[in-house]
Tab-separated table of C-alpha atoms and ligand atoms in Angstrom:
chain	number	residue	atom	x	y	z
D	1011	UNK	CA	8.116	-18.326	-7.273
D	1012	UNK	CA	8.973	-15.670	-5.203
D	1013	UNK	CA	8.192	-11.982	-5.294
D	1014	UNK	CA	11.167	-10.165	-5.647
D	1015	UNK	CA	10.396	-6.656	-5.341
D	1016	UNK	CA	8.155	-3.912	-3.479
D	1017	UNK	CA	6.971	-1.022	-4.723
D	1018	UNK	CA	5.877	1.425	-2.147
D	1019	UNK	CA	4.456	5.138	-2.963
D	1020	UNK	CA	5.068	7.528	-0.686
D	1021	UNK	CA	5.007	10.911	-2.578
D	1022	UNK	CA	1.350	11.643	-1.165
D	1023	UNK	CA	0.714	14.907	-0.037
D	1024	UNK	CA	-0.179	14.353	3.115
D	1025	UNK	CA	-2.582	17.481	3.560
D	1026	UNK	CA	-4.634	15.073	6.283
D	1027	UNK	CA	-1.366	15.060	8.847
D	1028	UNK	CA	-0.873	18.448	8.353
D	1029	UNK	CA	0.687	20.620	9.826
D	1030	UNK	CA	2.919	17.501	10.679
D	1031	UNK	CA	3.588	17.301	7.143
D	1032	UNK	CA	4.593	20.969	6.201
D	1033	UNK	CA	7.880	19.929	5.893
D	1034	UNK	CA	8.421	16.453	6.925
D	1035	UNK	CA	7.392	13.654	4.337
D	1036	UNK	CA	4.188	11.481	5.741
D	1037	UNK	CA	6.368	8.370	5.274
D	1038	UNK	CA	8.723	9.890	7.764
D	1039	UNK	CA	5.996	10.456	10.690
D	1040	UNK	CA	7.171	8.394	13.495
D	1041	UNK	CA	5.079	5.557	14.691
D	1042	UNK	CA	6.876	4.595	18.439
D	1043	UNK	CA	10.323	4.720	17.372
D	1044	UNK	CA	10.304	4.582	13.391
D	1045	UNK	CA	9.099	6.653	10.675
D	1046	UNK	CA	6.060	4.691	8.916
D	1047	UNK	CA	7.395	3.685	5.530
D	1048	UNK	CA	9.592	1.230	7.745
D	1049	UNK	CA	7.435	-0.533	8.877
D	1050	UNK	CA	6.483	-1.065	4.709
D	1051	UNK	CA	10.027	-2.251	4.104
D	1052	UNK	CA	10.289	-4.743	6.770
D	1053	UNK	CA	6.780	-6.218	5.436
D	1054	UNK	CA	7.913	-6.217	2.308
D	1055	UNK	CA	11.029	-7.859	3.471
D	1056	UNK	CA	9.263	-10.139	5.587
D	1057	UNK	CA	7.386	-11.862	2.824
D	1058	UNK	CA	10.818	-12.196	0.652
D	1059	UNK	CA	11.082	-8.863	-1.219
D	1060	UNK	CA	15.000	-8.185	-1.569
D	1061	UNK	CA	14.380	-4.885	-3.237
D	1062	UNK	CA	12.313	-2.203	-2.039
D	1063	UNK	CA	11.124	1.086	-4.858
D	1064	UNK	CA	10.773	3.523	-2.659
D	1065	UNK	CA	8.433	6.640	-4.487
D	1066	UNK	CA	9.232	9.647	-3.140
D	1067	UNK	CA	8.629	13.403	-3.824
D	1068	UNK	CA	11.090	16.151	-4.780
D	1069	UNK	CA	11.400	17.872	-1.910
D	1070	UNK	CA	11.561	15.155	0.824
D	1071	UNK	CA	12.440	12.283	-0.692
D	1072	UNK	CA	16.438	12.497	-0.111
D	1073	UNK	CA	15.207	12.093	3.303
D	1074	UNK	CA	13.406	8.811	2.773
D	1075	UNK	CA	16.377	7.483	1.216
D	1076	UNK	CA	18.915	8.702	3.579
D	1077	UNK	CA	17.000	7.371	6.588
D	1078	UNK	CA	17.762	3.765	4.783
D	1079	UNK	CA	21.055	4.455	3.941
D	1080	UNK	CA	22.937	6.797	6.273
D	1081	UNK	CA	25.195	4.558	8.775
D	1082	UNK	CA	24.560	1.610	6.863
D	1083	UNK	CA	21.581	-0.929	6.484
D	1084	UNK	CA	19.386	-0.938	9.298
D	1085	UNK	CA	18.943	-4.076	11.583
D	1086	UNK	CA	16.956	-6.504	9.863
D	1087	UNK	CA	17.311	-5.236	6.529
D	1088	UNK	CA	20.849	-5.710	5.449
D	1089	UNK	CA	20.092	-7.932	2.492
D	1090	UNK	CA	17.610	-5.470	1.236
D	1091	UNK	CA	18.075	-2.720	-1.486
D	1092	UNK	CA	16.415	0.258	-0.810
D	1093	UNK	CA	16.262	2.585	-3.945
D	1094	UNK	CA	13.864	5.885	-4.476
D	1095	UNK	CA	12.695	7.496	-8.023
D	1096	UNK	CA	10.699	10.457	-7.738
D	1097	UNK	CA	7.651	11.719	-8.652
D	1098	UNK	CA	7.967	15.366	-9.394
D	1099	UNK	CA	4.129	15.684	-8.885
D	1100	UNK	CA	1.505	14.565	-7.209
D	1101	UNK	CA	-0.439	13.688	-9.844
D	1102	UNK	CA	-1.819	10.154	-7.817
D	1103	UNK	CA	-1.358	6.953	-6.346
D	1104	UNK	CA	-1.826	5.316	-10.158
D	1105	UNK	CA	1.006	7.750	-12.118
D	1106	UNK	CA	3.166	7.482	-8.619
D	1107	UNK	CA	3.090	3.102	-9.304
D	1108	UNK	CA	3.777	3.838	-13.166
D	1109	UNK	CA	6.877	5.735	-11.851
D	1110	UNK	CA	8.178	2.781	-10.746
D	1111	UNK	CA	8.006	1.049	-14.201
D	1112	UNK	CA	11.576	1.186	-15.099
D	1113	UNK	CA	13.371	-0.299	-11.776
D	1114	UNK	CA	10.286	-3.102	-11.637
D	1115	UNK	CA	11.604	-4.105	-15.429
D	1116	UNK	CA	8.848	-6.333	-15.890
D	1117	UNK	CA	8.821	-8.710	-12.958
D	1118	UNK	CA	5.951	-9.215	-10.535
D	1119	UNK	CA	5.682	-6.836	-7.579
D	1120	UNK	CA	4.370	-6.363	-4.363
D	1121	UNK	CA	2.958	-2.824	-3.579
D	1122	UNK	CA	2.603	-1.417	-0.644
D	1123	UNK	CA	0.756	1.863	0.646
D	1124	UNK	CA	3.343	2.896	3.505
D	1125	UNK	CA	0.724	5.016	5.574
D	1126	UNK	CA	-1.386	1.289	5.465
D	1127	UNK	CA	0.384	-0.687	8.055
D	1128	UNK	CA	-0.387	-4.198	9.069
D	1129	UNK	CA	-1.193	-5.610	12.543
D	1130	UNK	CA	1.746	-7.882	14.107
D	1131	UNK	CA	0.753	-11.128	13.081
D	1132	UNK	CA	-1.320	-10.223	10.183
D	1133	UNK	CA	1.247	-10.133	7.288
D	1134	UNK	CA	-0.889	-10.407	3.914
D	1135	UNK	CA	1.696	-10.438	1.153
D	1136	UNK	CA	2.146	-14.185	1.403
D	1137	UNK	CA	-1.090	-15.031	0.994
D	1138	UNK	CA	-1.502	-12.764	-2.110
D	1139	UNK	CA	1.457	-14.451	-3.590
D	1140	UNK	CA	0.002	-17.783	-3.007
D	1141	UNK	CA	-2.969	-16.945	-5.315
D	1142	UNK	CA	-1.431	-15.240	-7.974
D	1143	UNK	CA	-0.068	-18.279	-10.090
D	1144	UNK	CA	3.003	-17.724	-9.621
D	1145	UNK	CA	3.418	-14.140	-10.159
D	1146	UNK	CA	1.136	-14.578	-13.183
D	1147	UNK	CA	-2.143	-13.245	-11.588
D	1148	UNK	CA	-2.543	-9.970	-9.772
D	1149	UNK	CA	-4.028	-10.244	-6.461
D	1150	UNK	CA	-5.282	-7.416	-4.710
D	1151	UNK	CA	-5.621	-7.510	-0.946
D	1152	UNK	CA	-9.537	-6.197	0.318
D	1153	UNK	CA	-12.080	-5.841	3.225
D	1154	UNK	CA	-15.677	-5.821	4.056
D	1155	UNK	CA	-16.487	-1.889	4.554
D	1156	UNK	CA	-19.134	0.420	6.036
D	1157	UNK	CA	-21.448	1.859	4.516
D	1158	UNK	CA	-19.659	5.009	5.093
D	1159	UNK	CA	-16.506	3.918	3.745
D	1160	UNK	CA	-17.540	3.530	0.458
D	1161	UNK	CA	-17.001	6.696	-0.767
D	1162	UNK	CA	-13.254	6.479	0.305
D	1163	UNK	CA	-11.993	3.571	-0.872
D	1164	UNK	CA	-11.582	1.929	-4.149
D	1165	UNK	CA	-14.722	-1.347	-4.413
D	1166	UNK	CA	-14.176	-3.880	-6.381
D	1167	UNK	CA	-16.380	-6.259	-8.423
D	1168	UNK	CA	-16.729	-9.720	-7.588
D	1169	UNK	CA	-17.387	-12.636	-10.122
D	1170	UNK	CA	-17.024	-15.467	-7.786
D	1171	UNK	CA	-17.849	-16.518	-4.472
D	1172	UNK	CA	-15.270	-16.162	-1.832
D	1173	UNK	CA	-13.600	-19.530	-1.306
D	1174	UNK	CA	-11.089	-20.074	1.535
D	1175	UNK	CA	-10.404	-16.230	1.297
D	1176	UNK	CA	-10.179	-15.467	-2.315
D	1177	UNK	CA	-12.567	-14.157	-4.885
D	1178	UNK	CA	-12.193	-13.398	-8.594
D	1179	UNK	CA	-13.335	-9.789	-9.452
D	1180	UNK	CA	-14.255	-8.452	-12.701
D	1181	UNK	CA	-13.361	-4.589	-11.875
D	1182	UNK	CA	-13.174	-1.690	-9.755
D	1183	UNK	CA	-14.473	1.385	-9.078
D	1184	UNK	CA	-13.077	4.744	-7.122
D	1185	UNK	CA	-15.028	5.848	-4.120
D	1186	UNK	CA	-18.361	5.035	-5.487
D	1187	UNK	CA	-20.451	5.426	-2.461
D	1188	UNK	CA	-23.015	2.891	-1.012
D	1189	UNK	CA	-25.142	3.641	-3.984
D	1190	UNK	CA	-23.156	2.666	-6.842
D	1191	UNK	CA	-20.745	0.449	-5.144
D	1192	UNK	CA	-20.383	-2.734	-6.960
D	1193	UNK	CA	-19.973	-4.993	-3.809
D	1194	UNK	CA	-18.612	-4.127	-0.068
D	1195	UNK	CA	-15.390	-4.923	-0.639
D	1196	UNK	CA	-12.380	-2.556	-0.212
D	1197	UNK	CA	-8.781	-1.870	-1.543
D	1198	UNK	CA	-6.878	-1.497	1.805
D	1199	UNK	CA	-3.244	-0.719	-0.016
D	1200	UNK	CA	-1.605	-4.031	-0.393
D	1201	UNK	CA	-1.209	-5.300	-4.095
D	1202	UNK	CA	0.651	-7.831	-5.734
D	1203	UNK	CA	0.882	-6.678	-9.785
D	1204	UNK	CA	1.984	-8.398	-12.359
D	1205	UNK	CA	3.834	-6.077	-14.921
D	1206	UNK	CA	0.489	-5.921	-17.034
D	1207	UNK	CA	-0.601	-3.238	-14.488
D	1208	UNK	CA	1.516	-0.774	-16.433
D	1209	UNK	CA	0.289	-1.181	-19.802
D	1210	UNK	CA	-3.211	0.246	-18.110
D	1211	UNK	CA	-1.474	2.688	-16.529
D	1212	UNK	CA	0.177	4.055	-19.014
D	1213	UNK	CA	-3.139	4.942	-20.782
D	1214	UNK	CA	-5.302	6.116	-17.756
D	1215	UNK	CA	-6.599	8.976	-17.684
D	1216	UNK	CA	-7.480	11.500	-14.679
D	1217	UNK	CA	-10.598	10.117	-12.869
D	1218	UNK	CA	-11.832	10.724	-9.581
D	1219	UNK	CA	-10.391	14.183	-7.757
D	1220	UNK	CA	-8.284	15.058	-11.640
D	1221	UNK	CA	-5.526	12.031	-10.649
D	1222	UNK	CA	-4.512	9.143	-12.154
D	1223	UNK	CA	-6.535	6.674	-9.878
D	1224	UNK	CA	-4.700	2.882	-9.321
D	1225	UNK	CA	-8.174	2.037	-9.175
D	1226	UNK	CA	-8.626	2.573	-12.721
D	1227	UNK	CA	-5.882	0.654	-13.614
D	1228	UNK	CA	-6.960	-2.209	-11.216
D	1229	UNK	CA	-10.482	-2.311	-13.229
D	1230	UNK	CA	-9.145	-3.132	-16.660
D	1231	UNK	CA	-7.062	-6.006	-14.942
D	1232	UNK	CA	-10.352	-7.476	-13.516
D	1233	UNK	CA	-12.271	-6.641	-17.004
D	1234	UNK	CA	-9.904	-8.652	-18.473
D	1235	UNK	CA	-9.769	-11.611	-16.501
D	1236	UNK	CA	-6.823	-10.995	-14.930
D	1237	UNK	CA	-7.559	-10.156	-11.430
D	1238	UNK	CA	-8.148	-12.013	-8.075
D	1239	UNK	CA	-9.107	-10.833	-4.536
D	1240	UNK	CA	-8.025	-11.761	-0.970
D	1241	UNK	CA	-9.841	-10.794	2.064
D	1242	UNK	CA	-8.134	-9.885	4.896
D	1243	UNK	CA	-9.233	-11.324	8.505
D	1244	UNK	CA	-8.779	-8.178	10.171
D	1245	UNK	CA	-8.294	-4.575	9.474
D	1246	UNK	CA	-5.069	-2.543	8.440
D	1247	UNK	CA	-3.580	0.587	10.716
D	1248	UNK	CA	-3.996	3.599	8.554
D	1249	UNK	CA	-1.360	6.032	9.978
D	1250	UNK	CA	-2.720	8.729	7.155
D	1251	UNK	CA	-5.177	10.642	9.367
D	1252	UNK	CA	-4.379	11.783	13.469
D	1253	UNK	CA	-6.751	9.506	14.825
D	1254	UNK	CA	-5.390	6.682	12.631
D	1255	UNK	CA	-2.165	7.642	13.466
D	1256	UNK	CA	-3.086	7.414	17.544
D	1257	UNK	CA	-4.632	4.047	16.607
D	1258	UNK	CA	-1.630	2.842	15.016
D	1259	UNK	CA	0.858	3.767	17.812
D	1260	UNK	CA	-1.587	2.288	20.604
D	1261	UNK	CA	-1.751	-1.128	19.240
D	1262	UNK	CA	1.695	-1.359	17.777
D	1263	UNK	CA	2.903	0.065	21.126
D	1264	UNK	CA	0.508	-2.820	23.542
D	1265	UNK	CA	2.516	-5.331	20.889
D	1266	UNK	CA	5.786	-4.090	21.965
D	1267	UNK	CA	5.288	-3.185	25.624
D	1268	UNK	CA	2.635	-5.123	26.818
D	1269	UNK	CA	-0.817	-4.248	28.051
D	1270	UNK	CA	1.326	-2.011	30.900
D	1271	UNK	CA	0.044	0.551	28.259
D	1272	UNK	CA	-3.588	0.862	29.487
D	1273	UNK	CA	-2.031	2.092	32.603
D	1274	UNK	CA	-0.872	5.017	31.356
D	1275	UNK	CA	-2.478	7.763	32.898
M	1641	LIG	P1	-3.410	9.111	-0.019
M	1641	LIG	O1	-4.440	9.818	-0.807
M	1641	LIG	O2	-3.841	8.357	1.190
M	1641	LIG	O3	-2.241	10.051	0.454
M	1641	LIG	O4	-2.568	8.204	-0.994
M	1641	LIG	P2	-2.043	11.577	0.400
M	1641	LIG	O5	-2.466	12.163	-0.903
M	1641	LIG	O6	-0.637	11.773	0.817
M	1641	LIG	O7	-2.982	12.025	1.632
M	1641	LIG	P3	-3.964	13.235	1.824
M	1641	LIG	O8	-5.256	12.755	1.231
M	1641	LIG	O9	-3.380	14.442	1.155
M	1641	LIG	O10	-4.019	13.372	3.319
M	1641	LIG	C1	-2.287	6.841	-0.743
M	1641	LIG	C2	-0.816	6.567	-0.936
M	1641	LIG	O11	-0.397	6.955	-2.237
M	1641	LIG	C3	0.706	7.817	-2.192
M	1641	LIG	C4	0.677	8.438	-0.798
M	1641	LIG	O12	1.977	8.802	-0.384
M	1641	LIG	C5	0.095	7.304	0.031
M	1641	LIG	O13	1.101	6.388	0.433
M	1641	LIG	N1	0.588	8.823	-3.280
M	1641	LIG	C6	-0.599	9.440	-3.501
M	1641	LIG	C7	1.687	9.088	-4.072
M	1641	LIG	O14	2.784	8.519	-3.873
M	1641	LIG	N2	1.569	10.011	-5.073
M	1641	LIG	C8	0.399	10.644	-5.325
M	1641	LIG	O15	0.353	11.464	-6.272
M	1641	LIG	C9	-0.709	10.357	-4.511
C-alpha cells in the first residue's frame, strides 16, 4: 500500500533563526536556491505522497502556500497537491499534527519536520513504509544520540532488539536527559502515523515547555503496542539553528556543485 499523504508542520516559531525569522516563516529560509519546506515536499513526493498538508501560521502562511502555487506547480511536483490549514497558535509540534486531522481523513500519513532535511541519497520514508504493515503500524524514524542530545530530542523505548534496522518500542519520552533517558535513541522528525495518532492527540495535555508535545502522543502508540522504530544510517540536516543551517547548505551545495566548493575562499 502506498502512503498517500504528508503532513508537514511548519508553524514553529522559529525564535532560533531569528532575526531571519522576524518576518519571514522558517519554512521559507532559503537553503541554495529554495526555501526549506521544499525540500519536505519533494521527499514527500519522492516516496509517493500525492498530497502534501502543509501547517502553517497566521501570519506567514499565505506565503508558504503561494510559493507552491503562484505560476503554477513547480518542476517536479506537478502531480502533487499542496494545501495549508493553519494553526492560529503555536501551541506545539503535537496540536500543529492534530491540525491536520481533518484533510488526513483517516488514512495513513507520512510526517515530515520541514527544518529536518535529509541527505541526497538518504530518503527514509520508504523504509518506514515498508515496516508499518501496510499503513497499519506507525513507524517512527530515530538515531543513536549524544549524551548531550538527550535533553533535546524526544527518546524512545525499545522492546526489541534492532533487527535489519527496525526495533519495536514501548514509548517515549520528551527531552529526558542522559539520566532518565529510556535508551539512546532519537526522534529526528520523520514519522509515518497511522490515523490512531489523533485519538492521543486529541487528549494530550501540555507537557514539556506548556505544549502539546508529539512525543506524548508517540508514547501511548508504543504503550499500546502499536509502534515500531527505524534507525537511520546517517544523520538528518537540521536547517533550524545558523550553524545547522550553514551545515545544510554546505553539503547540499558539494551535492549539487561538486567538491569545487572547498575551494571557495
Ligand atoms: P521546533 O521546536 O524545532 O521549531 O519544532 P520552532 O518552535 O519553530 O523553533 P524554535 O525552537 O523556536 O527555534 C519542530 C517543528 O514543528 C513545527 C516547527 O515549525 C518545526 O517544523 N511546529 C512547532 C509547529 O508547526 N507548531 C508549533 O506549535 C511548534
Amino acid at each position: 500500500m502506498s502512503i498517500e499523504v504528508a503532513v508537514i508542520p511548519a508553524a514553529g516559531r522559529g525564535t532560533r533563526m531569528r532575526p531571519a525569522t522576524r518576518v519571514v516563516p522558517k519554512a521559507l529560509l532559503t537553503v541554495i536556491d529554495r526555501p526549506a519546506i521544499q525540500y519536505a515536499v519533494e521527499e514527500a513526493a519522492r516516496a509517493g505522497a500525492r498530497e502534501a498538508i502543509v501547517v502553517v501560521d497566521l501570519d506567514a502562511g499565505h506565503l508558504v502556500a503561494q510559493h507552491f502555487s503562484l505560476e503554477g506547480p513547480l518542476p517536479g511536483l506537478e502531480g502533487v497537491r499542496v494545501r495549508p490549514v493553519v494553526q492560529e497558535e503555536a501551541l506545539g509540534l503535537g496540536h500543529a499534527v492534530f491540525e491536520a486531522r481533518e484533510m488526513v481523513a483517516n488514512r495513513p500519513f507520512f510526517c515530515l519536520l520541514a527544518d529536518n532535511l535529509v541527505r541526497p541519497g538518504h530518503d527514509v520514508l520508504p523504509a518506514l513504509a515498508a515496516g508499518s504493515d501496510h499503513g497499519r503500524t506507525s513507524v517512527v524514524c530515530l538515531r543513536p544520540l549524544d549524551d548531550d542530545m538527550l535533553s533535546r530530542y524526544g527518546v524512545v523505548a525499545t522492546a526489541s532488539d534492532v533487527e535489519e534496522g527496525y526495533v519495536e518500542l514501548s514509548g517515549a519520552v520528551e527531552k529526558p536527559g542522559p539520566e532518565k533517558a529510556p535508551s539512546r535513541f532519537g526522534l529526528v522528525g520523520r514519522y509515518l502515523f497511522t490515523p490512531e495518532i489523533f485519538e492521543h492527540l486529541e487528549k494530550a495535555e501540555p507537557g514539556v515547555g506548556g505544549e502539546i508535545q508529539l512525543t506524548d502522543a508517540i508514547d501511548a502508540l508504543g504503550r499500546a503496542g502499536r509502534l515500531r522504530g527505524w534507525v537511520a544510517p546517517v544523520d538528518m540536516l537540521d536547517t533550524g539553528t545558523p550553524e545547522g543551517l550553514l551545515q545544510a547548505t554546505i553539503v547540499l551545495g558539494r551535492h549539487r556543485f561538486g567538491d569545487t566548493i572547498d575551494d571557495v575562499r
